[in-house]
mmCIF file of C-alpha atoms and ligand atoms in Angstrom:
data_model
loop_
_atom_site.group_PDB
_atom_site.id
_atom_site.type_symbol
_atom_site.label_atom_id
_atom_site.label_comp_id
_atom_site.label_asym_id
_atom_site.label_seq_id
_atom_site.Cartn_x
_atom_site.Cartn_y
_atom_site.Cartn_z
ATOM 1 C CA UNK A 1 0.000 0.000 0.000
ATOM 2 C CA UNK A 2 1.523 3.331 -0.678
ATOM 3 C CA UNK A 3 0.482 6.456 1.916
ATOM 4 C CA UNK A 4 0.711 9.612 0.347
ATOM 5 C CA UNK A 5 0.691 12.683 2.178
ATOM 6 C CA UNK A 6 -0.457 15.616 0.427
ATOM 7 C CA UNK A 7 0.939 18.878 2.032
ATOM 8 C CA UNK A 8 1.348 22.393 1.875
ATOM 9 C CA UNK A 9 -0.732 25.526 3.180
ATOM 10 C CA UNK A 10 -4.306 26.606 2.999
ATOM 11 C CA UNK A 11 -5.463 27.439 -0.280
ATOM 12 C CA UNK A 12 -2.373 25.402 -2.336
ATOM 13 C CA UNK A 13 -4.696 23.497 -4.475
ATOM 14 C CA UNK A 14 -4.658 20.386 -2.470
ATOM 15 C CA UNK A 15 -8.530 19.645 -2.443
ATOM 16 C CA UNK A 16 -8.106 20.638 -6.522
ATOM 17 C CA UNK A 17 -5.917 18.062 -7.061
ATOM 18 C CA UNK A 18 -6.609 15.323 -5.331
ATOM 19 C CA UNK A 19 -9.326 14.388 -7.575
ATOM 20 C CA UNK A 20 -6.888 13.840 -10.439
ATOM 21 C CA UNK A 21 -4.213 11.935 -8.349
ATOM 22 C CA UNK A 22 -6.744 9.654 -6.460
ATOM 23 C CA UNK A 23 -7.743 8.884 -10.252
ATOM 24 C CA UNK A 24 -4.462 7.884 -11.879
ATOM 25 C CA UNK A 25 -3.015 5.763 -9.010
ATOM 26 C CA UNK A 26 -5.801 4.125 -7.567
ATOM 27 C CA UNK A 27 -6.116 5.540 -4.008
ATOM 28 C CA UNK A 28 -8.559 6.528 -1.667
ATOM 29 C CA UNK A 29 -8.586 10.062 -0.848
ATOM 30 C CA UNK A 30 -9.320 11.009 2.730
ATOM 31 C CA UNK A 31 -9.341 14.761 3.399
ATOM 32 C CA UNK A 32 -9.660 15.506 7.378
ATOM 33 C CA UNK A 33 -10.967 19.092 6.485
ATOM 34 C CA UNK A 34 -13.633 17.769 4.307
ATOM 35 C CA UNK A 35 -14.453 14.727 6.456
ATOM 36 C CA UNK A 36 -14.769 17.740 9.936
ATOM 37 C CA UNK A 37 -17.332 19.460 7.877
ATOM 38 C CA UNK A 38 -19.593 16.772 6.905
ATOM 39 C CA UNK A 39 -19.554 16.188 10.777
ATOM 40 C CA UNK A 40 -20.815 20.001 10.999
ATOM 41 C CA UNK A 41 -23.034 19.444 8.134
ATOM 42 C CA UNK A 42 -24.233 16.199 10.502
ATOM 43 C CA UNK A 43 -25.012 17.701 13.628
ATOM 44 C CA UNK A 44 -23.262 15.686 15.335
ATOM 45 C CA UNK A 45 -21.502 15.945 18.795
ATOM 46 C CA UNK A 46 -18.084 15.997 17.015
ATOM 47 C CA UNK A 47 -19.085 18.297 14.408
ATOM 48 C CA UNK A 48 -20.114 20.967 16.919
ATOM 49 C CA UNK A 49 -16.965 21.064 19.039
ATOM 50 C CA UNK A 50 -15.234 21.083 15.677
ATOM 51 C CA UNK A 51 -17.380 23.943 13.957
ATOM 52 C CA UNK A 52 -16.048 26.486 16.785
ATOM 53 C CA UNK A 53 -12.227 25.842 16.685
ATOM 54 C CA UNK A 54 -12.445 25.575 12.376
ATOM 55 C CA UNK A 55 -14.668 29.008 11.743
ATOM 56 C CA UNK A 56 -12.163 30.270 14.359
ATOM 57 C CA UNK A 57 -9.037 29.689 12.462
ATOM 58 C CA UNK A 58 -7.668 26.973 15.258
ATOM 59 C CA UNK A 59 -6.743 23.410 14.680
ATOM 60 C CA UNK A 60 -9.330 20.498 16.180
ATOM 61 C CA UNK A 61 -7.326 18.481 18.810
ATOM 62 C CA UNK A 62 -4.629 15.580 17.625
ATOM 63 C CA UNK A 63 -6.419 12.817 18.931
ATOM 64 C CA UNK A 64 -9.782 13.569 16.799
ATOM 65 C CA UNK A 65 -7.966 13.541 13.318
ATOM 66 C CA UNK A 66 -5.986 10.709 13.976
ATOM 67 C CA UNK A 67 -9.160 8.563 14.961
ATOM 68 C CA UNK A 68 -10.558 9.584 11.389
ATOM 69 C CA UNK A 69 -8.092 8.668 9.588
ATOM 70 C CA UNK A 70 -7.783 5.182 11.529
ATOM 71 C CA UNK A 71 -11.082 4.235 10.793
ATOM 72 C CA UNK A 72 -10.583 5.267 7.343
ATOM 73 C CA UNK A 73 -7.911 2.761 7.071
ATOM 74 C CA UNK A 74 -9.642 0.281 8.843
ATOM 75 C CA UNK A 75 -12.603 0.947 6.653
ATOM 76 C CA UNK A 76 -11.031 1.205 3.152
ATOM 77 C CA UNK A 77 -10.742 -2.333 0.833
ATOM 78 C CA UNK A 78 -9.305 -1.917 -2.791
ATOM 79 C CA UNK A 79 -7.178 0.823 -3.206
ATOM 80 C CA UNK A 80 -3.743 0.679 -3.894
ATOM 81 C CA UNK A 81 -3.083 3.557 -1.273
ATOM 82 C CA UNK A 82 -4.468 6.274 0.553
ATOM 83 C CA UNK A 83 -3.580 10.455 -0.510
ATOM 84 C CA UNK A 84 -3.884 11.958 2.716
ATOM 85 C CA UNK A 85 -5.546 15.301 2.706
ATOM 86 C CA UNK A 86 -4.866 17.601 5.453
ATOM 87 C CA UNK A 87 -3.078 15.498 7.516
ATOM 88 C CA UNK A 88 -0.982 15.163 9.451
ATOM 89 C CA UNK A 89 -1.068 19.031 10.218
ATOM 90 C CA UNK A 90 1.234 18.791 13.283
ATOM 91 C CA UNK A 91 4.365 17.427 14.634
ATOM 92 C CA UNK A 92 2.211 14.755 16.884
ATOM 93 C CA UNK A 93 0.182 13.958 13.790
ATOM 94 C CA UNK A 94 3.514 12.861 11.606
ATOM 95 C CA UNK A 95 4.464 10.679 14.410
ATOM 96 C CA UNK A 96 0.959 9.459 15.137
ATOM 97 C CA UNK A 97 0.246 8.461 11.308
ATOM 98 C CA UNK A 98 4.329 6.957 11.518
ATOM 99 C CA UNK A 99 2.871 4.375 13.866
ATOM 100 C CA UNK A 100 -0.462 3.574 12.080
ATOM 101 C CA UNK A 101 1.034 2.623 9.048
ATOM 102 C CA UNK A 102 4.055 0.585 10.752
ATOM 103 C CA UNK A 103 1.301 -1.029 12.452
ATOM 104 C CA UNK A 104 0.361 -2.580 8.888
ATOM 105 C CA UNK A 105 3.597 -3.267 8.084
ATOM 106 C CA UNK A 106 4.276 -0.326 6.172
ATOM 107 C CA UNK A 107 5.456 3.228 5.712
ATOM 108 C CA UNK A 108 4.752 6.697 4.435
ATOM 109 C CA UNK A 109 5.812 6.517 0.490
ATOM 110 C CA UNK A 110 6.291 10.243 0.272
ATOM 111 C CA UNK A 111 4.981 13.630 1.152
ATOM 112 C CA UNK A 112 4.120 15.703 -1.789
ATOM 113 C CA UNK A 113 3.965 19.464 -0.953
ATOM 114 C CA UNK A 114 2.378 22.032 -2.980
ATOM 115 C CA UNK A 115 3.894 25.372 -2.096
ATOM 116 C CA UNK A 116 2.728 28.793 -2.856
ATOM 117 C CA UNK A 117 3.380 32.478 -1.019
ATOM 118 C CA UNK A 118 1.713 33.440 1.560
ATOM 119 C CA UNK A 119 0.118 36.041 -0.899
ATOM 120 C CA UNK A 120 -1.504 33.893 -3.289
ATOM 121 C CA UNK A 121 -2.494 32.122 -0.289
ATOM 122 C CA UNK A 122 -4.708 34.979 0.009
ATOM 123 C CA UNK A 123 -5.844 35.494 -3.032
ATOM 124 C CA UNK A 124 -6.885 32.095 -3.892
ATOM 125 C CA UNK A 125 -8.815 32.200 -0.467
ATOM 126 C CA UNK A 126 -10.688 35.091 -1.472
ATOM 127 C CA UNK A 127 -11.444 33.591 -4.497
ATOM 128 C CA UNK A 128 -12.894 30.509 -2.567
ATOM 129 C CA UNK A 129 -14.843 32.253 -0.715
ATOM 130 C CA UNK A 130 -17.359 33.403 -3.473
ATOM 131 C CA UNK A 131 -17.791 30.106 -4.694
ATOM 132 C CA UNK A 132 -17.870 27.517 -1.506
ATOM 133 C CA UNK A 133 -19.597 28.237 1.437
ATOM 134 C CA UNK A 134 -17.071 28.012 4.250
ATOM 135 C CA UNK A 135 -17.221 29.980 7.401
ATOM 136 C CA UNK A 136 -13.272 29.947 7.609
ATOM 137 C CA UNK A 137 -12.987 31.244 3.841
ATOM 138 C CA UNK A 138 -14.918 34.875 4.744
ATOM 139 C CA UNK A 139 -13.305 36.591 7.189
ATOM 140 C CA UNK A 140 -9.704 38.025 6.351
ATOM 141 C CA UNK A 141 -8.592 37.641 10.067
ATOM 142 C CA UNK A 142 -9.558 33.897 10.131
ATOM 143 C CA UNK A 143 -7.489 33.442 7.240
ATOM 144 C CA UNK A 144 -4.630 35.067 7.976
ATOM 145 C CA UNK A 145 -4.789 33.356 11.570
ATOM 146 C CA UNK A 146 -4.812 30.295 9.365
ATOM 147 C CA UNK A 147 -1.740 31.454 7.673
ATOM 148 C CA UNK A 148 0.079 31.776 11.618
ATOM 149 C CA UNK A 149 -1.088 28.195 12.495
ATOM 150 C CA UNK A 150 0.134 26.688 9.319
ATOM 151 C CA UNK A 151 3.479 28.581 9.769
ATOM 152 C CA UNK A 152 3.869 27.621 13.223
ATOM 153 C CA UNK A 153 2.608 24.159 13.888
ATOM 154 C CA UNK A 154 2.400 22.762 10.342
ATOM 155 C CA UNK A 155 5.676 24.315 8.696
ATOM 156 C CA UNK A 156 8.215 22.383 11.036
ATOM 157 C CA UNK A 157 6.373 18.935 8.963
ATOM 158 C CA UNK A 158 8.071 19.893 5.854
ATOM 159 C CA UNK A 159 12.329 19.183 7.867
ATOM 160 C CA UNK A 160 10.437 16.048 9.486
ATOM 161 C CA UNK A 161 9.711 14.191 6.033
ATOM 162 C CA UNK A 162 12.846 15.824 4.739
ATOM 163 C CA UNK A 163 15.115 14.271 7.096
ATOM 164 C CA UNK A 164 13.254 10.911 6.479
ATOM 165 C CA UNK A 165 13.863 11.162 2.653
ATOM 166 C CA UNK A 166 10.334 11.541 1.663
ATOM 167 C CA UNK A 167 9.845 15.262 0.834
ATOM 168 C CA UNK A 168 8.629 16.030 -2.588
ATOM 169 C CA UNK A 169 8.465 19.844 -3.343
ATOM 170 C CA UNK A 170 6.283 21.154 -6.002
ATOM 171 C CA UNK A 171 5.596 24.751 -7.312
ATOM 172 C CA UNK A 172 2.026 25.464 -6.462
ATOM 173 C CA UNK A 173 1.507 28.686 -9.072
ATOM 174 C CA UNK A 174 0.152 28.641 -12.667
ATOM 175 C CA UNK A 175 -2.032 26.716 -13.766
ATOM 176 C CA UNK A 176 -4.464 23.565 -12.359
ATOM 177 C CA UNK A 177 -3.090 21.594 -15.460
ATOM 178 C CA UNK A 178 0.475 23.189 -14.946
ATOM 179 C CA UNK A 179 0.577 21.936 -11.131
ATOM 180 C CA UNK A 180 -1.479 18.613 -12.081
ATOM 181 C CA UNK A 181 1.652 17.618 -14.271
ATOM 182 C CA UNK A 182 4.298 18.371 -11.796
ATOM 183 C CA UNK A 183 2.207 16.857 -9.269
ATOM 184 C CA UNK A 184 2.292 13.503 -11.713
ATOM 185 C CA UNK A 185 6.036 14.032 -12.780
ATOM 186 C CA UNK A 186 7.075 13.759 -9.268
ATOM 187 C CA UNK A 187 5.029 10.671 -8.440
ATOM 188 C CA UNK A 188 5.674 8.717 -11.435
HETATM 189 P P1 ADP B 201 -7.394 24.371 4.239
HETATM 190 O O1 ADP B 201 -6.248 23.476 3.893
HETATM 191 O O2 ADP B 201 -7.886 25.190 3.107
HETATM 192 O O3 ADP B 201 -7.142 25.204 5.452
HETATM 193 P P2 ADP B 201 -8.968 22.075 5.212
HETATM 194 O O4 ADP B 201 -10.279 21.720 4.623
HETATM 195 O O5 ADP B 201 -7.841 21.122 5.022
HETATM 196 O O6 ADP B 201 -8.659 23.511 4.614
HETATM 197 O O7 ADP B 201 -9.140 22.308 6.783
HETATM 198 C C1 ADP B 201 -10.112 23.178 7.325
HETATM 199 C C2 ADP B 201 -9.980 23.244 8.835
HETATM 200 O O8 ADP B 201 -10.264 21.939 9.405
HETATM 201 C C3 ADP B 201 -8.597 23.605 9.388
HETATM 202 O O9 ADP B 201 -8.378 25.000 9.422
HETATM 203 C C4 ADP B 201 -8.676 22.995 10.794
HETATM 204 O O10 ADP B 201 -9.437 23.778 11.671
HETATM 205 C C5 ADP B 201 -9.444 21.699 10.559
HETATM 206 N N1 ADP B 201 -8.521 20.566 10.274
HETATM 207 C C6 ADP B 201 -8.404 19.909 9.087
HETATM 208 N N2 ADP B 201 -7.454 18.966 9.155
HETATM 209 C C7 ADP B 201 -6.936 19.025 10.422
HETATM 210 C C8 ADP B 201 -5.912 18.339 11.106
HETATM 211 N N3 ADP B 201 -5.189 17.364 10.499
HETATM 212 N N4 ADP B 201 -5.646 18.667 12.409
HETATM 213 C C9 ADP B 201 -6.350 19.616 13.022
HETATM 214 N N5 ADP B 201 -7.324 20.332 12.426
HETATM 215 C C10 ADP B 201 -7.631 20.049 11.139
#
């Protein structure tokens, strides 16, 4: 099984290309953001500790992402790997997911990280905003406390999978296609 992590900051284009990747190599694409909101959307318990801390900019504790994306594993039958979405997003999260997957006798195949500047970040944020509905797209100071938490607790991920060998960087500006190909030139 190969365990892709798909990284890099709010707004990168991760969601957008997912899709195509999920597609090509056969894997199942689990994105903790998305999964959080259909909670919300739910009504469940989970969903409305969650709703606070996301339309507030802040990161839903360690322990409730991880148990997603367990299940998920647990849950998923004929893929030839999972493209996780979103996750891990901290330090604890890396070493959390390390441990899953050794527990199935594997590892993480590689982390493949769209980057952009922190302006664009904006940008295609704003952009969002008038198309999806999401409470953490509208207001500028939610975003840019976004941009804080990914600097600060998400940022430190990208020397972790370096030092293990596993970081793939890719330039997150131009085009969908333009990043869909480098995206695929790196993983083939
Ligand atoms: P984006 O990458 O555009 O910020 P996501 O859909 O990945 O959007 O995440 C939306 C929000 O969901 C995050 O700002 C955070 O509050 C929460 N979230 C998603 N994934 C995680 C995670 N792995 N750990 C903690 N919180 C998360």
């Amino acid at each position: 099984m190969k365990y892709y992590v798909l990284f890099g900051p709010p707004g990168a284009g991760k969601g957008t290309q997912a899709g195509a990747m999920v597609e090509r190599y056969n894997l199942c694409h689990i994105s903790t953001g998305e999964l959080l909101r259909s909670e919300i959307a739910a009504g469940t318990e989970l969903g409305l500790k969650a709703k606070a801390l996301i339309d507030n900019g802040n990161l839903v504790p360690d322990q409730v992402v991880e148990d997603m994306i367990e299940a998920k594993f647990r849950g998923t039958k004929g893929v030839d790997g999972f493209l996780l979405d979103g996750f891990p997003r901290t330090l604890a999260q890396a070493e959390a997911l390390d441990s899953m997957v050794e527990k199935h006798g594997e590892n993480v195949t590689a982390c493949i990280s769209i980057m952009i500047p922190d302006s664009l970040i904006k940008t295609r944020i704003a952009h969002r905003a008038l198309v999806e509905d999401r409470a953490d797209d509208a207001r500028p100071e939610v975003v840019e406390h976004r941009i804080e938490t990914y600097h600060a607790k998400t940022e430190p991920l990208i020397q972790f999978y370096k030092a293990a060998g596993k970081y793939k960087e890719i330039d997150g500006t131009g085009t969908i296609e333009e990043v869909r190909s480098r995206i695929f030139e790196a993983m083939d």
